[in-house]
XYZ file of C-alpha atoms in Angstrom:
723
model
C -29.650 -22.524 37.446
C -26.295 -20.666 38.642
C -24.496 -22.133 41.558
C -23.515 -18.791 43.071
C -21.401 -19.325 46.027
C -20.973 -23.004 45.938
C -17.936 -24.221 47.716
C -17.128 -27.482 46.292
C -14.262 -28.115 43.818
C -14.825 -27.289 40.222
C -15.816 -30.095 38.003
C -13.235 -29.799 35.387
C -10.715 -30.974 37.886
C -12.764 -33.881 38.772
C -12.589 -35.752 35.619
C -15.603 -36.789 33.584
C -16.787 -39.701 35.707
C -20.342 -38.037 36.316
C -21.105 -38.165 32.563
C -22.937 -41.167 31.637
C -21.907 -43.180 28.794
C -25.094 -42.541 26.960
C -24.462 -38.638 27.337
C -20.796 -38.429 26.580
C -19.923 -36.596 23.330
C -19.203 -38.571 20.282
C -15.866 -37.477 18.785
C -16.245 -35.154 16.059
C -12.773 -34.986 14.813
C -9.233 -35.270 16.447
C -8.792 -36.000 20.022
C -8.098 -32.445 20.623
C -11.374 -31.352 18.935
C -13.246 -33.815 21.318
C -11.545 -32.440 24.392
C -12.141 -28.859 23.594
C -15.934 -29.667 22.853
C -16.319 -31.593 26.039
C -14.787 -28.869 28.029
C -16.977 -26.301 26.647
C -20.270 -28.467 27.264
C -19.359 -29.105 30.910
C -18.575 -25.636 31.494
C -21.905 -24.303 30.048
C -23.564 -27.291 32.234
C -21.855 -26.231 35.477
C -22.441 -22.385 35.133
C -26.178 -22.797 34.258
C -25.376 -21.385 30.510
C -27.722 -22.612 27.876
C -25.577 -21.419 24.999
C -21.860 -21.920 24.416
C -19.704 -21.003 21.340
C -15.968 -21.400 20.570
C -14.228 -19.251 17.986
C -10.833 -19.435 16.576
C -8.970 -16.703 14.453
C -8.184 -17.520 10.807
C -4.602 -17.642 9.484
C -4.608 -13.884 8.354
C -6.157 -12.965 11.994
C -8.858 -11.095 10.071
C -11.898 -13.085 11.069
C -12.962 -15.316 13.853
C -14.482 -18.725 12.858
C -16.903 -20.451 14.958
C -15.432 -24.088 15.838
C -18.207 -25.526 17.701
C -21.530 -24.414 19.345
C -24.089 -25.588 21.869
C -27.676 -24.219 22.241
C -27.794 -21.704 19.398
C -31.041 -21.623 17.604
C -30.495 -23.217 14.006
C -31.556 -20.055 11.955
C -28.836 -18.148 13.850
C -25.695 -20.508 13.511
C -24.993 -19.281 10.124
C -25.506 -15.737 10.920
C -22.657 -15.887 13.723
C -20.217 -18.395 12.256
C -18.097 -15.839 10.856
C -17.219 -12.622 12.849
C -14.780 -9.943 11.364
C -12.031 -9.318 13.888
C -12.807 -5.497 14.108
C -16.662 -6.400 14.560
C -18.407 -4.760 17.598
C -19.484 -7.978 19.429
C -18.185 -9.318 22.795
C -16.477 -12.288 21.066
C -14.175 -9.984 18.871
C -13.818 -7.218 21.551
C -12.406 -9.924 23.902
C -9.803 -10.806 21.541
C -8.770 -7.219 20.551
C -8.679 -6.129 24.524
C -7.228 -9.452 25.499
C -9.649 -9.442 28.526
C -12.881 -10.849 29.399
C -16.105 -8.971 28.240
C -19.216 -9.305 30.508
C -22.554 -7.887 29.390
C -25.291 -8.560 32.130
C -28.453 -7.529 30.324
C -29.999 -6.033 27.048
C -29.874 -2.477 28.311
C -26.051 -2.945 28.668
C -25.831 -4.629 25.426
C -27.517 -1.887 23.704
C -25.207 0.695 25.053
C -22.139 -0.926 24.265
C -22.988 -3.029 21.175
C -25.769 -1.237 19.539
C -25.604 -3.223 16.350
C -25.778 -6.638 18.132
C -28.677 -5.413 20.123
C -30.584 -4.628 16.780
C -29.854 -8.025 15.535
C -30.447 -9.753 18.723
C -33.012 -7.821 20.686
C -33.681 -10.477 23.417
C -32.837 -10.765 27.086
C -29.732 -12.482 28.031
C -26.466 -12.204 29.652
C -23.172 -12.909 28.031
C -19.406 -13.546 28.820
C -16.745 -13.667 26.143
C -13.488 -14.982 27.219
C -10.048 -14.743 25.267
C -7.829 -17.689 24.447
C -4.302 -17.597 24.531
C -1.145 -19.440 23.221
C 1.633 -18.185 25.354
C 1.474 -14.334 24.896
C -0.818 -14.667 21.560
C -4.607 -14.450 21.664
C -5.816 -16.998 19.127
C -9.692 -16.924 19.891
C -12.282 -16.691 22.308
C -15.259 -18.727 23.926
C -18.730 -17.369 24.635
C -21.347 -18.347 27.308
C -24.822 -17.011 27.463
C -27.340 -17.063 30.321
C -30.959 -16.102 30.576
C -30.914 -12.551 31.888
C -33.365 -13.684 34.850
C -30.015 -15.024 36.560
C -28.077 -13.069 39.179
C -26.544 -9.702 37.639
C -22.841 -11.096 38.507
C -21.190 -14.343 38.279
C -20.792 -16.148 41.255
C -17.315 -17.302 42.672
C -17.894 -21.040 41.846
C -18.808 -20.145 38.204
C -15.706 -18.006 37.713
C -13.736 -20.732 39.164
C -15.327 -22.999 36.432
C -14.656 -20.636 33.519
C -11.158 -20.119 34.556
C -10.300 -23.848 34.763
C -12.192 -24.349 31.418
C -10.077 -21.565 30.093
C -6.810 -23.067 31.161
C -7.923 -26.491 29.729
C -8.769 -25.178 26.334
C -5.565 -23.106 26.195
C -3.336 -26.266 27.153
C -5.364 -28.286 24.454
C -4.662 -25.327 21.761
C -1.189 -25.103 22.550
C -0.650 -29.150 22.215
C -2.390 -28.980 18.886
C -0.800 -25.888 17.293
C 1.909 -26.488 14.540
C 5.223 -24.919 13.792
C 3.549 -21.764 13.223
C 1.972 -21.868 16.828
C -1.543 -21.665 15.337
C -4.172 -24.283 16.342
C -5.918 -26.030 13.311
C -9.046 -24.206 12.336
C -12.196 -25.816 10.892
C -14.352 -23.834 8.321
C -17.648 -25.287 9.508
C -19.005 -25.038 13.117
C -19.673 -28.528 15.150
C -23.140 -28.569 16.755
C -22.934 -30.048 20.293
C -25.730 -31.899 22.227
C -26.586 -30.112 25.643
C -26.715 -32.418 28.585
C -30.018 -33.176 29.811
C -31.150 -31.555 32.949
C -32.180 -34.699 34.548
C -31.705 -38.521 33.787
C -34.363 -40.107 31.470
C -36.663 -42.364 33.344
C -38.444 -45.280 31.301
C -41.982 -44.612 33.085
C -41.925 -40.889 32.262
C -42.003 -40.919 28.309
C -45.225 -42.789 28.002
C -46.981 -40.874 30.711
C -45.780 -37.605 28.925
C -47.018 -38.858 25.698
C -50.341 -39.803 27.278
C -50.825 -36.154 28.980
C -50.079 -34.523 25.923
C -52.426 -36.636 23.576
C -55.133 -36.158 25.865
C -55.197 -32.294 25.515
C -57.466 -30.584 22.886
C -54.696 -27.842 22.202
C -51.947 -28.428 19.933
C -48.702 -29.599 21.502
C -45.595 -29.586 19.665
C -41.903 -30.485 20.602
C -39.097 -28.671 18.585
C -35.245 -29.197 19.037
C -33.089 -26.113 18.777
C -32.996 -26.365 15.069
C -36.879 -26.156 14.725
C -37.131 -30.021 13.705
C -40.471 -31.572 14.921
C -39.588 -34.237 17.575
C -43.245 -34.937 18.754
C -46.805 -33.410 18.227
C -50.363 -34.659 19.340
C -53.225 -35.005 17.052
C -54.759 -31.541 17.626
C -51.637 -29.969 16.695
C -51.399 -32.202 13.410
C -54.835 -30.819 12.523
C -54.033 -27.175 13.185
C -50.789 -27.491 11.147
C -52.956 -28.752 8.161
C -54.230 -32.061 8.766
C -50.887 -33.874 7.721
C -50.095 -37.219 9.401
C -47.546 -37.467 12.047
C -45.390 -39.347 9.965
C -45.281 -36.602 7.376
C -44.238 -33.970 9.922
C -41.882 -35.532 12.409
C -38.243 -34.749 11.850
C -38.988 -31.933 9.517
C -38.424 -28.049 10.174
C -41.827 -26.683 11.436
C -41.638 -23.656 9.310
C -40.616 -25.361 6.309
C -43.312 -28.009 6.732
C -46.318 -25.486 7.506
C -46.636 -22.741 4.666
C -48.415 -20.158 6.997
C -45.738 -20.335 9.601
C -42.723 -19.422 6.822
C -43.153 -15.683 7.571
C -40.800 -13.949 9.938
C -43.055 -13.655 12.906
C -42.965 -17.042 14.171
C -39.079 -17.528 13.443
C -38.429 -14.398 15.396
C -40.374 -15.614 18.283
C -38.591 -19.001 18.209
C -35.087 -17.307 18.282
C -36.325 -15.053 21.223
C -37.345 -18.034 23.242
C -34.220 -20.003 22.679
C -31.655 -17.151 23.264
C -33.532 -15.577 26.201
C -34.981 -19.068 27.852
C -38.067 -16.993 28.509
C -41.623 -18.149 27.504
C -42.936 -15.952 24.740
C -46.082 -16.079 22.626
C -47.327 -14.533 19.316
C -50.597 -14.759 17.252
C -50.783 -16.505 13.962
C -53.083 -16.504 11.143
C -53.971 -19.724 9.240
C -55.279 -20.175 5.773
C -58.891 -20.752 6.977
C -59.003 -17.147 8.741
C -58.704 -18.810 12.399
C -56.027 -17.079 14.893
C -53.727 -19.340 16.664
C -51.956 -18.245 19.720
C -48.453 -19.910 19.669
C -46.916 -20.274 23.306
C -43.367 -21.217 23.439
C -41.689 -22.630 26.510
C -37.991 -23.006 26.012
C -35.171 -24.945 27.654
C -31.631 -25.573 26.732
C -32.792 -28.598 24.746
C -35.434 -27.154 22.683
C -38.979 -25.673 22.692
C -42.394 -26.968 23.789
C -44.985 -25.319 21.516
C -48.371 -24.947 22.889
C -50.995 -24.111 19.949
C -54.265 -22.571 21.205
C -57.275 -21.663 18.573
C -58.557 -18.398 19.687
C -61.190 -17.859 16.917
C -61.154 -15.015 14.282
C -59.516 -12.245 16.345
C -57.520 -9.457 14.731
C -53.755 -10.042 14.851
C -52.717 -6.561 15.648
C -55.113 -6.338 18.795
C -53.239 -9.094 20.576
C -49.563 -9.269 20.052
C -47.508 -7.126 22.460
C -44.199 -8.129 20.816
C -42.144 -5.828 18.575
C -42.942 -6.872 14.698
C -40.301 -7.621 12.503
C -41.020 -4.819 10.066
C -39.806 -2.663 13.134
C -36.428 -4.480 12.988
C -36.106 -3.915 9.422
C -36.498 -0.025 10.113
C -33.709 -0.222 12.593
C -31.452 -2.306 10.218
C -32.290 0.337 7.375
C -31.391 3.018 9.767
C -27.875 1.313 10.651
C -27.348 0.718 6.984
C -27.994 4.414 6.006
C -25.827 5.838 8.797
C -22.870 3.992 7.232
C -23.107 6.465 4.076
C -23.412 9.396 6.272
C -20.190 11.279 6.046
C -20.697 14.504 7.722
C -22.302 15.440 11.136
C -25.174 17.239 9.491
C -25.907 14.094 7.409
C -25.960 12.054 10.697
C -28.223 14.436 12.385
C -30.512 14.476 9.498
C -30.595 10.522 9.155
C -31.285 9.912 12.842
C -33.897 12.846 13.017
C -35.875 11.581 10.090
C -35.987 8.097 11.664
C -37.069 9.147 15.030
C -39.697 11.529 13.881
C -41.211 8.706 11.483
C -40.721 5.522 13.621
C -40.253 6.443 17.108
C -42.793 9.417 17.338
C -40.080 11.754 18.842
C -41.134 15.607 18.641
C -37.682 17.101 19.390
C -34.258 16.073 19.417
C -30.770 17.468 20.375
C -27.299 16.048 20.239
C -24.717 17.109 22.572
C -21.024 16.367 22.756
C -18.243 17.253 25.398
C -15.564 19.653 24.151
C -13.053 21.227 26.316
C -15.126 20.310 29.346
C -18.272 21.989 27.983
C -21.244 20.822 26.295
C -21.280 21.644 22.598
C -24.474 21.451 20.522
C -23.870 19.349 17.423
C -27.514 19.573 15.832
C -30.998 19.999 16.979
C -34.564 19.658 15.536
C -37.953 20.634 17.165
C -36.287 22.465 20.284
C -36.588 26.213 20.574
C -33.485 28.161 20.307
C -33.746 29.151 23.690
C -33.481 25.722 24.897
C -30.530 24.872 22.748
C -28.508 27.924 23.693
C -29.238 27.546 27.520
C -27.053 24.158 27.312
C -24.703 25.167 24.767
C -21.393 25.923 26.315
C -22.330 24.736 29.886
C -19.651 22.781 31.878
C -20.163 19.091 31.470
C -20.070 18.640 35.293
C -22.837 21.126 35.836
C -26.131 19.898 37.309
C -28.196 19.286 34.033
C -29.549 15.859 33.139
C -27.672 16.108 29.805
C -24.334 16.470 31.696
C -25.302 13.693 34.024
C -25.935 11.254 31.385
C -22.583 12.224 29.720
C -20.738 11.591 32.916
C -22.380 8.457 33.782
C -23.252 6.839 30.698
C -26.681 5.839 31.993
C -29.869 6.334 30.111
C -32.675 8.347 31.723
C -36.260 7.884 30.763
C -39.163 10.163 32.168
C -42.554 9.240 30.849
C -44.214 12.477 32.023
C -43.847 15.841 33.521
C -44.124 14.798 37.110
C -41.632 12.128 36.846
C -39.255 14.478 35.366
C -39.873 17.051 37.926
C -39.149 15.000 40.742
C -35.233 14.650 39.557
C -34.773 17.803 37.269
C -37.465 20.579 37.433
C -35.745 22.911 35.148
C -36.432 20.737 32.271
C -40.162 21.426 32.962
C -39.641 24.944 31.437
C -38.220 23.703 28.095
C -40.753 23.901 25.308
C -43.572 22.310 27.140
C -42.527 18.923 26.398
C -44.168 16.114 28.427
C -41.911 13.222 28.353
C -37.867 13.141 28.066
C -35.132 10.500 27.053
C -31.644 11.218 27.626
C -29.405 8.730 25.802
C -25.709 8.266 26.269
C -23.578 8.488 22.814
C -21.400 5.711 24.012
C -18.020 4.458 22.033
C -16.095 1.733 23.231
C -13.373 3.567 24.668
C -15.297 6.756 26.002
C -18.670 8.524 26.211
C -18.921 10.868 23.381
C -22.054 12.890 24.215
C -25.826 12.730 24.958
C -29.074 12.592 22.551
C -31.961 14.185 24.119
C -35.213 13.492 22.827
C -38.608 14.540 23.815
C -42.476 14.023 23.252
C -45.389 16.512 23.326
C -47.451 13.876 24.981
C -46.933 11.663 28.183
C -45.145 8.573 26.715
C -44.591 5.517 29.032
C -41.448 3.916 27.680
C -41.579 0.139 27.478
C -38.563 -2.105 27.914
C -38.252 -2.893 24.284
C -38.549 0.958 23.516
C -35.786 1.876 25.927
C -33.571 -1.036 24.317
C -34.319 0.484 20.963
C -33.510 4.203 21.660
C -30.422 2.989 23.644
C -29.078 1.148 20.581
C -30.036 4.014 18.395
C -27.992 6.186 20.288
C -24.992 3.784 20.206
C -25.309 3.780 16.467
C -25.485 7.430 16.359
C -22.422 7.681 18.613
C -20.444 5.521 16.096
C -21.847 7.429 13.022
C -20.782 10.797 14.743
C -17.516 9.624 15.727
C -16.741 8.654 12.102
C -18.040 12.018 10.704
C -16.316 14.097 13.033
C -13.143 12.350 12.309
C -14.047 12.616 8.363
C -14.650 16.347 8.814
C -11.203 16.941 10.737
C -9.396 15.241 7.942
C -11.317 16.958 5.260
C -10.565 20.428 6.765
C -6.904 19.273 7.331
C -6.533 18.310 3.818
C -8.311 21.423 2.310
C -5.924 23.504 4.407
C -2.950 21.520 2.982
C -4.269 21.899 -0.519
C -4.877 25.746 -0.095
C -1.244 26.215 0.998
C 0.179 24.261 -1.993
C -1.592 26.086 -4.582
C -1.463 29.869 -5.460
C -2.951 32.173 -3.031
C -3.565 34.752 -5.818
C -2.567 35.208 -9.455
C 0.178 37.949 -10.345
C -0.863 41.214 -12.178
C 0.471 41.022 -15.754
C 0.001 43.826 -18.243
C -2.393 42.864 -21.155
C -3.102 39.524 -19.655
C -6.180 38.545 -17.657
C -5.997 35.395 -15.649
C -8.777 33.238 -13.549
C -8.345 29.893 -11.794
C -10.645 27.435 -10.127
C -9.932 24.178 -8.016
C -12.699 21.835 -7.153
C -11.712 18.753 -4.886
C -12.964 15.301 -5.730
C -16.210 14.340 -4.026
C -15.023 10.946 -2.752
C -12.160 10.137 -0.224
C -9.975 12.753 1.393
C -10.558 16.119 -0.051
C -6.979 16.588 -1.272
C -5.167 15.498 -4.473
C -2.247 16.092 -7.034
C -3.818 18.683 -9.402
C -2.014 21.912 -9.428
C -1.717 25.289 -11.447
C 0.558 28.289 -11.297
C 1.182 31.392 -13.275
C 4.567 32.839 -12.952
C 5.429 36.446 -13.795
C 8.761 36.960 -15.581
C 8.406 40.505 -16.424
C 5.806 43.107 -17.603
C 4.789 41.378 -20.774
C 5.848 37.680 -20.125
C 4.589 34.812 -17.930
C 4.882 31.130 -17.493
C 1.491 29.228 -17.090
C 1.534 25.508 -16.035
C -1.096 22.916 -15.032
C -0.472 19.432 -13.898
C -1.768 16.140 -12.356
C 0.228 14.109 -9.986
C -1.111 10.531 -10.013
C -3.201 9.430 -7.059
C -5.797 11.256 -4.825
C -4.054 11.405 -1.238
C -1.650 12.931 0.948
C 1.388 11.547 -0.814
C 0.044 12.875 -4.075
C -0.360 16.260 -2.673
C 2.967 16.360 -1.128
C 4.761 15.385 -4.397
C 2.522 17.879 -6.173
C 4.081 20.718 -4.064
C 7.844 19.302 -4.678
C 7.032 19.345 -8.383
C 5.415 22.771 -8.503
C 8.396 24.342 -6.469
C 10.723 22.715 -9.049
C 9.128 24.037 -12.046
C 8.633 27.408 -10.515
C 12.350 27.614 -9.801
C 13.355 26.391 -13.326
C 10.915 28.353 -15.378
C 12.347 31.772 -13.972
C 15.410 30.883 -15.996
C 15.503 33.227 -18.953
C 17.460 30.647 -20.929
C 15.024 27.856 -20.064
C 12.425 26.984 -22.820
C 9.297 24.605 -21.785
C 10.998 21.625 -22.992
C 13.994 22.250 -20.728
C 11.471 23.061 -17.539
C 10.006 19.654 -18.062
C 13.121 17.975 -18.385
C 14.483 19.218 -15.210
C 11.267 18.316 -13.502
C 11.413 14.847 -14.795
C 14.841 14.464 -13.445
C 13.719 15.609 -9.973
C 10.955 12.973 -9.882
C 13.343 10.210 -10.879
C 15.802 11.458 -8.064
C 12.830 11.393 -5.474
C 12.353 7.608 -6.450
C 8.574 7.883 -6.318
C 6.121 5.431 -7.561
C 3.748 8.268 -8.581
C 3.967 9.869 -12.141
C 2.886 13.173 -13.156
C 1.207 14.820 -16.372
C 1.996 18.424 -17.042
C 1.601 21.166 -19.608
C 3.788 24.340 -19.646
C 3.563 27.384 -21.624
C 5.947 30.412 -22.114
C 3.660 33.541 -22.903
C 5.124 36.461 -24.599
C 2.464 39.138 -25.080
C 4.744 41.535 -27.040
C 5.394 38.761 -29.704
C 1.635 37.871 -29.390
C 2.884 34.018 -29.176
C 3.421 31.425 -26.775
C 5.831 28.389 -26.582
C 4.501 25.166 -25.099
C 5.817 21.595 -24.164
C 3.514 18.745 -22.976
C 4.180 15.704 -20.679
C 1.359 13.363 -21.351
C -1.432 15.895 -20.175
C -4.738 16.698 -21.914
C -3.914 19.469 -24.568
C -4.957 23.192 -23.866
C -7.697 24.784 -25.822
C -7.133 27.976 -27.756
C -10.094 30.208 -28.795
C -8.881 32.667 -31.378
C -10.515 36.166 -31.362
C -14.099 35.530 -33.030
C -13.185 31.922 -33.936
C -13.856 28.297 -32.560
C -11.959 26.779 -29.906
C -9.496 24.099 -30.703
C -6.894 21.906 -28.986
C -3.317 23.046 -29.105
C -1.698 19.996 -30.656
C 1.852 19.776 -29.658
C 3.712 16.389 -29.735
C 3.587 15.097 -26.136
C 6.399 13.638 -24.278
C 6.191 10.821 -21.636
C 4.861 11.574 -18.222
C 7.294 12.891 -15.539
C 9.097 10.294 -13.655
C 9.329 7.659 -16.016
C 12.082 7.789 -18.649
C 15.393 9.287 -17.532
C 16.109 10.176 -21.131
C 12.604 11.544 -22.000
C 12.694 14.731 -24.532
C 9.689 17.199 -24.526
C 9.484 19.039 -27.813
C 8.436 22.883 -27.870
C 5.935 24.386 -30.111
C 5.386 28.074 -31.093
C 1.832 29.191 -31.307
C 0.317 32.526 -32.133
C -1.604 34.210 -29.227
C -3.309 37.224 -30.643
C -4.943 39.823 -28.577
C -8.401 38.897 -27.730
C -7.543 35.040 -27.767
C -8.401 32.740 -24.794
C -6.309 29.565 -23.353
C -8.022 27.018 -21.193
C -5.717 24.748 -19.266
C -7.321 22.143 -17.360
C -6.871 18.594 -15.695
C -8.716 15.340 -16.718
C -11.363 15.818 -13.917
C -13.121 18.307 -16.067
C -13.655 16.117 -19.100
C -13.428 12.501 -18.331
C -16.721 10.478 -17.661
C -17.667 6.844 -17.790
C -18.289 5.615 -21.305
C -17.066 8.935 -23.124
C -14.087 8.533 -25.467
C -11.323 11.388 -24.437
C -11.306 12.905 -27.834
C -15.224 13.359 -27.637
C -14.730 14.892 -24.239
C -12.167 17.318 -25.307
C -14.346 18.332 -28.351
C -17.548 18.804 -26.099
C -15.299 21.058 -23.922
C -14.090 22.983 -26.804
C -17.584 23.312 -28.156
C -18.758 25.063 -24.497
C -15.744 27.393 -24.920
C -16.443 28.366 -28.243
C -20.310 29.217 -27.460
C -19.390 31.108 -24.204
C -16.226 32.737 -25.061
C -17.490 36.353 -25.082
C -18.215 35.902 -21.245
C -16.149 37.726 -18.705
C -13.301 35.196 -17.671
C -14.747 34.364 -14.141
C -18.149 33.576 -15.468
C -16.518 31.673 -18.231
C -15.007 29.457 -15.530
C -18.179 28.609 -14.002
C -19.659 27.767 -17.232
C -16.873 25.306 -18.115
C -17.356 23.847 -14.615
C -21.100 23.473 -14.987
C -20.633 21.193 -18.029
C -18.222 18.949 -16.090
C -19.278 15.379 -15.150
C -21.796 14.955 -12.260
C -20.128 15.093 -8.802
C -21.192 11.381 -8.286
C -19.591 10.215 -11.373
C -15.973 11.509 -10.673
C -13.652 10.828 -8.238
C -10.819 13.244 -9.324
C -9.850 16.886 -8.690
C -10.515 19.626 -11.301
C -7.869 22.286 -11.929
C -8.791 25.003 -14.424
C -6.632 28.037 -15.527
C -8.190 30.645 -17.975
C -6.000 33.126 -19.765
C -7.024 36.069 -22.071
C -4.837 38.170 -24.061
C -6.353 41.433 -23.504
C -6.334 43.773 -26.535
C -4.898 47.254 -26.079
C -7.252 50.120 -26.251
């Protein structure tokens, strides 16, 4: 394996004379490509790595494309051939941080790269090294070792890696074009590992004779699962096919009962971890076969032993693929959780059902103190005891938050040896304290507990640590989302009227409902402006878009309309013309729809102008609600010469006006006229309700939250009859 502390000169500076002609890499492309591949294979051989990969960024700098690989199991090549530049794996992080990334074992992988630990839950060490042209990072290369090696790289290995990196960067610079980008191939090349010893002519027949004399099945597989040799008992176990029929075929494609996920998962485990592994497999005849896999960097030796008719579940100690499916399902579900509460609920449900956890609590550091984000199963006393304590206090929760190291205690005695106060908490028997780790910091601690003693296996420790890593990422997103959402609502509240003015003979009610998707702020607005005791201006509008830019423009439009509408000489059409000029002056790409009314309660009428907005609804006393049809002008901010006709409409005592934005009526597959007619029918039916209840009734008939992505603004006005 690794040559730790070796003093001789690194092989990369000695040329290639030690490679025999029969084992030199065949050129797979231009000379630069061949030299890169040879450097990759030689570096792997000299450092004892069994897997090596080379990645380069695409032209857009958004994807790392695998250029060549050695030793990766065939079923995994496609899975890792394209990596998004922002993905959380060592190869991409090395590019983003412009520095080496070293992960010594599976536990560290689960803590720092939880999603990768779910997909590749095997024991290995990995080093990713960035590749530069001048000062620009253009890719990375990766080496992987069995985790049974030394936990640190030796000085000789580091020399080899440094020299290989320098050689690759020189080749990349020489091959780069005028844009200083090296050529990138869309599909990776598969490189052949160098054999661990030279072939000896007398060894091959002897090895065949040894295997043929065994009564157990013996199969030799390459890294892609192709059968390169099998003896007679193996051919019989695999269905009685002839050697010629099976040789050269992929084992799980040739044998029906090996096509399931169990054997392929064990095969990947053996190749990646370079550790022997076993699994039990059921044949169509009901016989159980124990498959023992013995890997090396060139392939896998498969030893098949018939064990009779034994129950499969009684003899396999390895995690089953359905468990991995549960973890992947959790990861997918967490991506849809927007709030902290949703994240806690998703993880709690998963832990209770899959991991058998009785209690869980999540703490983060805030202002140097522990703050509980959520808990389930623990008593209120336990949670309140920790909530608000300094992070540097002598609690296990704070210790894990400071060090980032997970702690597992399988029973009360083990826990009491390190932290006796926990024994008084809710009579729990086993504990796990899991760090909520993010790439740049420790976000908090997840505490889980069991009612019964619980010996934590290595696989379970890895699973729980990975789960905590995924939870940390989801909580980070949720906290950021909630902070932005709160800021957006504060902005929206500041831009809309805090209260509606009191106007004699007029009752008013307004509601604003933010969109359910995206940032909770948009461009919908309303206003009621008091002119004098019996006159007012009502306005409702919608700025195009659903973001902070739309909200900012909405504030400017509302302010301009407010200033212009108070001019006693300005009719609604004039106010809209002034607002239109303002938008054109601001030179914004956003357009605005708006409807504006000037109410004169003494004259029992209102004048109205419309700039591309849905028409208001008017319900006459005792009559049906109908749209107020006024010839609409164009949207504000389009035509500098736009005109907005003004129409005079009766507004009798007892009449109700409903002004609204399109979020109240628009629904997929529904024509706008039909949607307006349906809203008018609701207003007709419920028009006798008090105004605040009428608003709730109209909102109840709005499209379901998941069907709309727009805000709703609603302004209701009722001309009160005099006693």
